[in-house]
CSV table of C-alpha atoms in Angstrom, one decimal:
chain,number,residue,atom,x,y,z
A,3,UNK,CA,116.0,150.7,66.1
A,4,UNK,CA,119.0,150.9,68.6
A,5,UNK,CA,119.2,147.7,70.5
A,6,UNK,CA,121.8,147.5,73.3
A,7,UNK,CA,121.5,144.5,75.6
A,8,UNK,CA,122.5,145.2,79.1
A,9,UNK,CA,122.7,142.1,81.2
A,10,UNK,CA,124.8,143.8,83.9
A,11,UNK,CA,121.5,145.3,85.0
A,12,UNK,CA,120.2,141.8,86.1
A,13,UNK,CA,123.3,140.6,88.1
A,14,UNK,CA,122.6,142.7,91.3
A,15,UNK,CA,119.3,140.6,91.6
A,16,UNK,CA,120.5,137.3,91.1
A,17,UNK,CA,120.0,136.5,94.6
A,18,UNK,CA,116.4,137.5,94.4
A,19,UNK,CA,116.0,135.2,91.2
A,20,UNK,CA,117.7,132.4,93.3
A,21,UNK,CA,115.0,132.9,96.0
A,22,UNK,CA,112.2,132.8,93.4
A,23,UNK,CA,113.7,129.6,91.9
A,24,UNK,CA,113.9,128.0,95.1
A,25,UNK,CA,110.1,128.8,95.8
A,26,UNK,CA,109.3,127.3,92.4
A,27,UNK,CA,111.1,124.2,93.1
A,28,UNK,CA,109.5,123.9,96.5
A,29,UNK,CA,106.0,124.5,95.0
A,30,UNK,CA,106.6,121.9,92.3
A,31,UNK,CA,108.1,119.2,94.5
A,32,UNK,CA,105.3,119.4,97.1
A,33,UNK,CA,102.5,119.7,94.5
A,34,UNK,CA,103.9,116.7,92.7
A,35,UNK,CA,104.4,114.7,95.8
A,36,UNK,CA,100.8,115.3,97.0
A,37,UNK,CA,99.5,115.1,93.5
A,38,UNK,CA,101.0,111.6,93.1
A,39,UNK,CA,99.3,110.3,96.2
A,40,UNK,CA,95.9,111.8,95.1
A,41,UNK,CA,96.6,110.2,91.6
A,42,UNK,CA,97.1,106.9,92.9
A,43,UNK,CA,93.9,107.0,95.0
A,44,UNK,CA,92.2,108.3,91.9
A,45,UNK,CA,93.6,105.7,89.7
A,46,UNK,CA,92.6,102.9,92.2
A,47,UNK,CA,88.8,104.6,92.2
A,48,UNK,CA,88.6,104.4,88.5
A,49,UNK,CA,89.7,100.6,88.3
A,50,UNK,CA,87.9,99.5,91.6
A,51,UNK,CA,84.5,98.8,89.8
A,52,UNK,CA,82.7,100.8,92.4
A,53,UNK,CA,80.5,102.9,90.2
A,54,UNK,CA,80.2,106.2,92.0
A,55,UNK,CA,83.7,106.7,93.1
A,56,UNK,CA,85.0,105.6,89.4
A,57,UNK,CA,82.5,108.2,88.1
A,58,UNK,CA,83.6,111.0,90.4
A,59,UNK,CA,87.2,110.2,89.6
A,60,UNK,CA,86.6,110.1,86.0
A,61,UNK,CA,84.8,113.5,86.1
A,62,UNK,CA,87.6,115.2,88.1
A,63,UNK,CA,90.1,113.9,85.5
A,64,UNK,CA,87.9,115.6,82.7
A,65,UNK,CA,87.3,118.6,84.5
A,66,UNK,CA,91.0,119.3,85.2
A,67,UNK,CA,92.4,118.3,81.9
A,68,UNK,CA,89.8,120.3,79.9
A,69,UNK,CA,90.0,123.8,81.7
A,70,UNK,CA,92.9,126.3,81.7
A,71,UNK,CA,95.3,126.1,84.7
A,72,UNK,CA,94.9,129.8,85.1
A,73,UNK,CA,91.0,129.7,85.4
A,74,UNK,CA,91.6,126.8,87.8
A,75,UNK,CA,94.0,128.9,89.9
A,76,UNK,CA,91.5,131.9,89.8
A,77,UNK,CA,88.8,129.6,91.0
A,78,UNK,CA,90.7,128.3,94.0
A,79,UNK,CA,92.1,131.7,95.0
A,80,UNK,CA,89.1,134.0,94.5
A,81,UNK,CA,86.1,131.9,95.2
A,82,UNK,CA,87.2,129.9,98.2
A,83,UNK,CA,87.2,132.9,100.5
A,84,UNK,CA,83.3,133.2,99.3
A,85,UNK,CA,82.7,130.0,101.4
A,86,UNK,CA,85.0,131.3,104.2
A,87,UNK,CA,88.3,129.5,103.2
A,88,UNK,CA,90.8,132.3,102.9
A,89,UNK,CA,94.1,131.1,101.4
A,90,UNK,CA,97.3,132.9,100.8
A,91,UNK,CA,98.7,133.2,97.3
A,92,UNK,CA,101.3,130.5,97.8
A,93,UNK,CA,98.8,128.1,99.4
A,94,UNK,CA,96.2,128.7,96.6
A,95,UNK,CA,99.1,127.9,94.1
A,96,UNK,CA,100.2,124.8,95.7
A,97,UNK,CA,96.6,123.6,96.0
A,98,UNK,CA,95.8,124.3,92.3
A,99,UNK,CA,99.1,122.6,91.3
A,100,UNK,CA,98.2,119.5,93.2
A,101,UNK,CA,94.7,119.4,91.5
A,102,UNK,CA,96.1,120.0,88.1
A,103,UNK,CA,99.0,117.5,88.5
A,104,UNK,CA,96.8,114.8,89.9
A,105,UNK,CA,94.2,115.3,87.1
A,106,UNK,CA,96.8,114.4,84.5
A,107,UNK,CA,98.7,111.6,86.4
A,108,UNK,CA,95.4,109.8,87.1
A,109,UNK,CA,95.3,109.1,83.5
A,110,UNK,CA,98.9,108.0,83.2
A,111,UNK,CA,98.8,106.0,86.2
A,112,UNK,CA,95.4,104.2,85.2
A,113,UNK,CA,97.2,103.3,81.8
A,114,UNK,CA,100.1,101.9,83.6
A,115,UNK,CA,98.1,99.8,86.0
A,116,UNK,CA,95.8,98.5,83.3
A,117,UNK,CA,98.9,97.3,81.4
A,118,UNK,CA,99.9,95.1,84.4
A,119,UNK,CA,98.7,91.6,83.6
A,120,UNK,CA,95.8,90.4,85.9
A,121,UNK,CA,97.8,87.3,87.1
A,122,UNK,CA,99.9,89.7,89.1
A,123,UNK,CA,96.7,90.5,91.2
A,124,UNK,CA,95.9,86.7,91.5
A,125,UNK,CA,99.5,86.0,92.6
A,126,UNK,CA,99.1,88.7,95.4
A,127,UNK,CA,95.9,87.1,96.4
A,128,UNK,CA,97.4,83.6,96.5
A,129,UNK,CA,100.1,84.8,98.9
A,130,UNK,CA,97.5,86.2,101.3
A,131,UNK,CA,97.6,90.0,100.4
A,132,UNK,CA,94.6,92.2,100.9
A,133,UNK,CA,93.6,94.2,97.7
A,134,UNK,CA,95.1,97.4,99.1
A,135,UNK,CA,98.4,95.5,99.9
A,136,UNK,CA,98.3,94.2,96.3
A,137,UNK,CA,97.7,97.7,94.9
A,138,UNK,CA,100.4,99.4,97.1
A,139,UNK,CA,103.2,96.8,97.1
A,140,UNK,CA,102.7,95.0,93.9
A,141,UNK,CA,100.8,96.9,91.3
A,142,UNK,CA,101.6,100.7,91.9
A,143,UNK,CA,105.4,100.2,92.1
A,144,UNK,CA,105.2,98.6,88.6
A,145,UNK,CA,102.8,100.9,87.3
A,146,UNK,CA,105.0,103.9,88.2
A,147,UNK,CA,107.9,102.1,86.7
A,148,UNK,CA,106.2,101.6,83.4
A,149,UNK,CA,105.0,105.1,83.3
A,150,UNK,CA,108.1,106.8,84.6
A,151,UNK,CA,109.1,108.8,81.6
A,152,UNK,CA,105.5,110.1,81.3
A,153,UNK,CA,105.3,110.9,85.1
A,154,UNK,CA,108.7,112.8,84.9
A,155,UNK,CA,107.7,114.7,81.9
A,156,UNK,CA,104.4,115.6,83.4
A,157,UNK,CA,106.7,117.0,86.4
A,158,UNK,CA,108.6,119.1,84.1
A,159,UNK,CA,105.3,120.4,82.6
A,160,UNK,CA,104.0,121.3,86.1
A,161,UNK,CA,107.4,123.2,87.0
A,162,UNK,CA,107.2,125.3,83.7
A,163,UNK,CA,103.4,125.6,84.3
A,164,UNK,CA,103.8,126.9,87.8
A,165,UNK,CA,105.1,130.2,86.3
A,166,UNK,CA,101.4,131.1,85.9
A,167,UNK,CA,100.9,131.3,89.7
A,168,UNK,CA,102.8,134.6,89.5
A,169,UNK,CA,99.4,136.0,88.3
A,170,UNK,CA,97.9,135.8,91.8
A,171,UNK,CA,101.0,137.3,93.3
A,172,UNK,CA,102.5,134.1,94.7
A,173,UNK,CA,106.2,135.0,94.8
A,174,UNK,CA,107.7,132.3,92.5
A,175,UNK,CA,110.4,132.7,89.9
A,176,UNK,CA,108.3,134.5,87.3
A,177,UNK,CA,106.9,136.8,89.9
A,178,UNK,CA,110.4,137.7,91.0
A,179,UNK,CA,111.4,138.5,87.4
A,180,UNK,CA,108.3,140.7,87.2
A,181,UNK,CA,109.3,142.6,90.2
A,182,UNK,CA,112.8,142.9,89.1
A,183,UNK,CA,112.1,144.3,85.7
A,184,UNK,CA,109.7,146.7,87.3
A,185,UNK,CA,112.6,148.0,89.3
A,186,UNK,CA,115.4,148.1,86.6
A,187,UNK,CA,113.2,148.3,83.5
A,188,UNK,CA,115.4,146.0,81.6
A,189,UNK,CA,112.5,143.5,81.0
A,190,UNK,CA,114.3,141.6,77.9
A,191,UNK,CA,117.4,140.8,79.8
A,192,UNK,CA,115.5,139.8,83.0
A,193,UNK,CA,113.1,137.6,81.2
A,194,UNK,CA,115.8,136.0,79.1
A,195,UNK,CA,117.9,135.3,82.1
A,196,UNK,CA,114.9,133.9,84.1
A,197,UNK,CA,114.1,131.7,81.0
A,198,UNK,CA,117.6,130.4,81.4
A,199,UNK,CA,117.2,129.5,84.9
A,200,UNK,CA,113.9,127.5,84.2
A,201,UNK,CA,116.0,125.7,81.5
A,202,UNK,CA,118.6,124.9,83.9
A,203,UNK,CA,116.2,123.8,86.7
A,204,UNK,CA,114.4,121.5,84.2
A,205,UNK,CA,117.8,120.1,83.0
A,206,UNK,CA,118.9,119.4,86.5
A,207,UNK,CA,115.6,117.7,87.2
A,208,UNK,CA,116.0,115.5,84.3
A,209,UNK,CA,119.5,114.3,85.5
A,210,UNK,CA,118.0,113.8,88.9
A,211,UNK,CA,115.2,111.5,87.4
A,212,UNK,CA,117.6,109.8,85.5
A,213,UNK,CA,119.8,109.0,88.6
A,214,UNK,CA,116.6,107.8,90.5
A,215,UNK,CA,115.8,105.5,87.5
A,216,UNK,CA,119.3,104.1,87.7
A,217,UNK,CA,119.2,103.6,91.4
A,218,UNK,CA,115.6,102.4,92.0
A,219,UNK,CA,114.1,101.1,88.8
A,220,UNK,CA,116.6,100.0,86.2
A,221,UNK,CA,117.6,96.8,88.2
A,222,UNK,CA,114.0,95.3,88.1
A,223,UNK,CA,113.7,92.8,85.2
B,4,UNK,CA,73.2,136.9,90.5
B,5,UNK,CA,71.4,139.7,88.4
B,6,UNK,CA,74.9,141.2,87.6
B,7,UNK,CA,76.3,138.0,86.4
B,8,UNK,CA,73.4,137.2,84.3
B,9,UNK,CA,73.5,140.9,82.7
B,10,UNK,CA,77.2,140.2,81.8
B,11,UNK,CA,76.7,136.9,80.3
B,12,UNK,CA,76.5,138.2,76.7
B,13,UNK,CA,79.7,139.9,77.4
B,14,UNK,CA,81.2,136.6,78.7
B,15,UNK,CA,80.0,134.6,75.6
B,16,UNK,CA,81.3,137.5,73.1
B,17,UNK,CA,84.7,137.3,74.7
B,18,UNK,CA,84.7,133.6,73.9
B,19,UNK,CA,85.1,134.6,70.3
B,20,UNK,CA,88.4,136.6,71.0
B,21,UNK,CA,89.6,133.3,72.7
B,22,UNK,CA,88.6,131.2,69.6
B,23,UNK,CA,90.3,133.9,67.5
B,24,UNK,CA,93.5,133.8,69.2
B,25,UNK,CA,93.3,129.9,69.2
B,26,UNK,CA,92.7,129.7,65.5
B,27,UNK,CA,95.4,132.2,64.4
B,28,UNK,CA,97.9,130.8,66.7
B,29,UNK,CA,97.1,127.3,65.5
B,30,UNK,CA,97.5,128.2,61.9
B,31,UNK,CA,100.7,130.0,62.2
B,32,UNK,CA,102.1,127.5,64.6
B,33,UNK,CA,101.3,124.7,62.3
B,34,UNK,CA,103.3,126.2,59.6
B,35,UNK,CA,106.0,126.8,62.1
B,36,UNK,CA,105.7,123.2,63.3
B,37,UNK,CA,106.0,121.9,59.8
B,38,UNK,CA,109.1,123.8,59.1
B,39,UNK,CA,110.6,122.4,62.2
B,40,UNK,CA,109.6,119.0,61.4
B,41,UNK,CA,110.9,119.1,57.7
B,42,UNK,CA,114.1,120.7,58.8
B,43,UNK,CA,114.6,117.7,61.0
B,44,UNK,CA,114.2,115.3,58.2
B,45,UNK,CA,115.7,117.4,55.4
B,46,UNK,CA,119.4,117.8,56.3
B,47,UNK,CA,121.7,117.0,59.4
B,48,UNK,CA,122.9,120.6,59.4
B,49,UNK,CA,119.3,121.7,59.9
B,50,UNK,CA,118.7,119.3,62.7
B,51,UNK,CA,120.8,121.2,65.2
B,52,UNK,CA,118.9,124.5,65.1
B,53,UNK,CA,115.6,122.8,65.0
B,54,UNK,CA,116.3,120.7,68.1
B,55,UNK,CA,117.6,123.8,69.8
B,56,UNK,CA,114.5,125.7,69.1
B,57,UNK,CA,112.2,122.9,70.2
B,58,UNK,CA,114.1,122.4,73.4
B,59,UNK,CA,114.1,126.0,74.4
B,60,UNK,CA,110.3,126.4,73.5
B,61,UNK,CA,109.5,123.2,75.5
B,62,UNK,CA,112.0,123.8,78.2
B,63,UNK,CA,110.8,127.5,79.3
B,64,UNK,CA,107.4,128.5,80.5
B,65,UNK,CA,104.9,129.8,77.9
B,66,UNK,CA,104.1,132.8,80.2
B,67,UNK,CA,107.7,133.7,79.9
B,68,UNK,CA,107.7,133.5,76.2
B,69,UNK,CA,104.8,135.8,76.2
B,70,UNK,CA,106.6,138.3,78.6
B,71,UNK,CA,109.7,138.2,76.4
B,72,UNK,CA,107.6,138.9,73.3
B,73,UNK,CA,105.4,141.6,74.9
B,74,UNK,CA,107.3,143.3,77.5
B,75,UNK,CA,110.9,142.3,76.4
B,76,UNK,CA,110.6,143.4,72.8
B,77,UNK,CA,109.2,146.6,73.9
B,78,UNK,CA,112.2,147.5,75.8
B,79,UNK,CA,114.5,146.8,72.6
B,80,UNK,CA,112.1,149.2,70.6
B,81,UNK,CA,109.7,146.7,69.1
B,82,UNK,CA,106.6,147.8,70.7
B,83,UNK,CA,103.8,145.3,69.8
B,84,UNK,CA,100.1,145.5,70.5
B,85,UNK,CA,99.0,143.0,73.1
B,86,UNK,CA,96.8,140.9,70.5
B,87,UNK,CA,99.8,140.6,68.0
B,88,UNK,CA,102.1,139.7,71.2
B,89,UNK,CA,99.9,137.0,72.3
B,90,UNK,CA,99.5,135.5,68.7
B,91,UNK,CA,103.2,135.6,68.2
B,92,UNK,CA,103.9,134.0,71.3
B,93,UNK,CA,101.0,131.3,71.3
B,94,UNK,CA,102.1,130.5,67.6
B,95,UNK,CA,105.8,130.1,68.9
B,96,UNK,CA,104.7,127.8,71.6
B,97,UNK,CA,102.6,125.9,69.2
B,98,UNK,CA,105.2,125.5,66.5
B,99,UNK,CA,107.7,124.0,69.1
B,100,UNK,CA,105.3,121.3,70.4
B,101,UNK,CA,103.8,120.7,66.8
B,102,UNK,CA,107.2,120.5,65.5
B,103,UNK,CA,108.2,117.8,67.9
B,104,UNK,CA,104.9,115.8,67.5
B,105,UNK,CA,105.3,115.8,63.7
B,106,UNK,CA,109.0,115.0,63.7
B,107,UNK,CA,108.4,111.9,66.0
B,108,UNK,CA,105.4,110.9,63.5
B,109,UNK,CA,107.7,111.3,60.4
B,110,UNK,CA,110.4,109.1,62.3
B,111,UNK,CA,107.7,106.6,63.0
B,112,UNK,CA,107.1,105.8,59.2
B,113,UNK,CA,109.3,102.9,58.5
B,114,UNK,CA,112.5,103.9,56.7
B,115,UNK,CA,111.6,101.0,54.1
B,116,UNK,CA,108.8,103.4,52.9
B,117,UNK,CA,111.5,105.9,51.8
B,118,UNK,CA,113.6,103.0,50.3
B,119,UNK,CA,110.4,101.7,48.5
B,120,UNK,CA,109.5,105.2,47.0
B,121,UNK,CA,113.3,105.5,46.0
B,122,UNK,CA,113.0,102.2,44.2
B,123,UNK,CA,109.8,103.4,42.4
B,124,UNK,CA,111.8,106.5,41.1
B,125,UNK,CA,110.3,109.1,43.5
B,126,UNK,CA,112.5,112.0,44.4
B,127,UNK,CA,112.9,113.1,47.9
B,128,UNK,CA,110.4,115.9,47.8
B,129,UNK,CA,107.7,113.6,46.1
B,130,UNK,CA,108.3,110.7,48.6
B,131,UNK,CA,107.7,113.1,51.4
B,132,UNK,CA,104.6,114.8,49.9
B,133,UNK,CA,102.9,111.7,48.4
B,134,UNK,CA,104.1,108.8,50.6
B,135,UNK,CA,105.8,109.4,54.0
B,136,UNK,CA,103.8,112.9,54.5
B,137,UNK,CA,100.3,111.4,54.6
B,138,UNK,CA,101.3,108.5,56.5
B,139,UNK,CA,103.1,110.6,59.0
B,140,UNK,CA,99.9,112.9,59.3
B,141,UNK,CA,97.8,109.9,60.3
B,142,UNK,CA,100.3,108.9,62.8
B,143,UNK,CA,100.3,112.4,64.2
B,144,UNK,CA,96.6,113.0,64.3
B,145,UNK,CA,95.7,112.0,67.8
B,146,UNK,CA,98.6,113.8,69.4
B,147,UNK,CA,98.1,117.0,67.2
B,148,UNK,CA,94.4,117.1,68.2
B,149,UNK,CA,95.3,116.6,71.8
B,150,UNK,CA,97.8,119.5,71.5
B,151,UNK,CA,95.2,121.6,70.3
B,152,UNK,CA,93.0,121.3,73.5
B,153,UNK,CA,96.4,122.3,75.5
B,154,UNK,CA,96.8,125.4,73.0
B,155,UNK,CA,93.3,126.5,73.5
B,156,UNK,CA,93.8,126.3,77.3
B,157,UNK,CA,97.0,128.2,77.1
B,158,UNK,CA,95.2,131.1,75.1
B,159,UNK,CA,94.1,132.0,78.6
B,160,UNK,CA,97.5,133.4,79.4
B,161,UNK,CA,96.8,136.3,77.0
B,162,UNK,CA,94.6,137.7,79.6
B,163,UNK,CA,97.7,138.5,81.8
B,164,UNK,CA,99.0,140.9,79.3
B,165,UNK,CA,95.5,142.7,79.1
B,166,UNK,CA,93.7,141.0,76.2
B,167,UNK,CA,90.1,140.8,77.1
B,168,UNK,CA,89.5,137.1,76.4
B,169,UNK,CA,87.2,134.7,78.1
B,170,UNK,CA,89.5,134.6,81.4
B,171,UNK,CA,90.0,138.3,81.6
B,172,UNK,CA,86.2,139.0,81.1
B,173,UNK,CA,85.5,136.4,83.9
B,174,UNK,CA,88.0,138.3,86.0
B,175,UNK,CA,86.2,141.7,85.4
B,176,UNK,CA,82.7,140.2,86.0
B,177,UNK,CA,83.8,138.4,89.0
B,178,UNK,CA,85.1,141.7,90.4
B,179,UNK,CA,81.9,143.5,89.5
B,180,UNK,CA,79.5,141.0,90.9
B,181,UNK,CA,81.3,139.7,94.0
B,182,UNK,CA,80.4,136.2,92.9
B,183,UNK,CA,83.7,134.7,91.8
B,184,UNK,CA,82.8,131.1,92.3
B,185,UNK,CA,79.7,131.4,90.0
B,186,UNK,CA,81.7,133.5,87.3
B,187,UNK,CA,84.7,131.3,87.3
B,188,UNK,CA,82.5,128.2,87.3
B,189,UNK,CA,80.9,129.6,84.2
B,190,UNK,CA,84.2,130.5,82.5
B,191,UNK,CA,85.5,127.0,83.2
B,192,UNK,CA,82.3,125.6,81.9
B,193,UNK,CA,82.9,127.4,78.5
B,194,UNK,CA,86.3,126.3,78.3
B,195,UNK,CA,85.3,122.6,79.0
B,196,UNK,CA,82.6,122.9,76.4
B,197,UNK,CA,85.2,123.9,73.9
B,198,UNK,CA,88.0,121.4,74.8
B,199,UNK,CA,86.1,118.3,75.8
B,200,UNK,CA,84.9,117.5,72.3
B,201,UNK,CA,88.4,117.8,71.1
B,202,UNK,CA,89.9,115.6,73.9
B,203,UNK,CA,87.1,112.9,73.0
B,204,UNK,CA,88.1,113.1,69.4
B,205,UNK,CA,91.7,112.7,70.1
B,206,UNK,CA,91.0,109.7,72.4
B,207,UNK,CA,88.7,108.2,69.7
B,208,UNK,CA,91.5,108.6,67.0
B,209,UNK,CA,94.0,106.9,69.3
B,210,UNK,CA,91.6,104.0,69.8
B,211,UNK,CA,91.1,103.7,66.1
B,212,UNK,CA,94.8,103.4,65.5
B,213,UNK,CA,95.8,101.0,68.4
B,214,UNK,CA,92.7,99.3,69.2
B,215,UNK,CA,90.8,99.3,72.4
B,216,UNK,CA,93.0,99.2,75.4
């Protein structure tokens, strides 16, 4: 076996890889932001003692967590046009990522909310907050703080999992790698460099999350 | 509708491929994971490569690992059949995550257990196999079962390199029948039927250990 690694074939395409990396970051950040909002609603629905909404939210969580991301992606991308909803690959990608991320974070937030002592709700009531206000301004921030590490690692899983959207020709980092290796035929080098870029992105986000923790959450008692 | 019904047996048959991928990858991955976890506790010098392997596996997309094994190694002259590539890549993925779960479980066993076994005259190996190992196994059980769910779901990536598993069969039948919603619904339902019992088991084990929350 005559092995020679030729990484110099990858360098002319670094600009394309950076473009793909940027789209991966955009997809992930947008999906995580929207997913977190849905997750807060879902967690609220599960804990709100209204049976039908709790049941719907629970089924949503189970359905998302027990089916593959790739199948969810195909379902959104290929079957929504059947009911007249034609999506671009990137739109389908971000929608599937929102669904997937929220499915996991509902569970995380629910646990975090339940861990907050009931007197916190009562205290909110006693100073005249409505249930919605109590949830948004007292309970949710604490729940996010308590589950911060789970939420951020879920974010990293979402970022890595987003490489799967290349399967429906969204143009994320992995799709860009596929494209480049089809031009220069150096698949090993291209994929290794791409994997390295993912490692760096995840590492950078970990630093960012640590900074956010320092700035916003660490000062709370 | 008729087309979908006609191809239902094919869809069910391909579930066998998915399960086969899952079981082989789980078995090989468990061996690798055990090696990583033991390397962590065995010697400080082994800890560095073990940690490096785990962080690379957990820090890069599984799909990309699959591409490196299947397309990357082919360029370097090692041309693997898709089925082997998929099993290898999934086993690598599994060993990284299982290794980390089991390392954590071993470290969760109180150090005094090691000391106690020392004082009773057990060697390191005996203490590991007879005392610390079983306790760690029990601690790790919920997370391990939970990971199996994610491994089972991850086998769907094998369809991208051309393995005709449940997902791939779903794609083909969807293209044949022009009924993607129905077909992907069925495919998702089959994955759900396989994964949900494992999820429930994992949650029940967790509750058994930590009490109701």
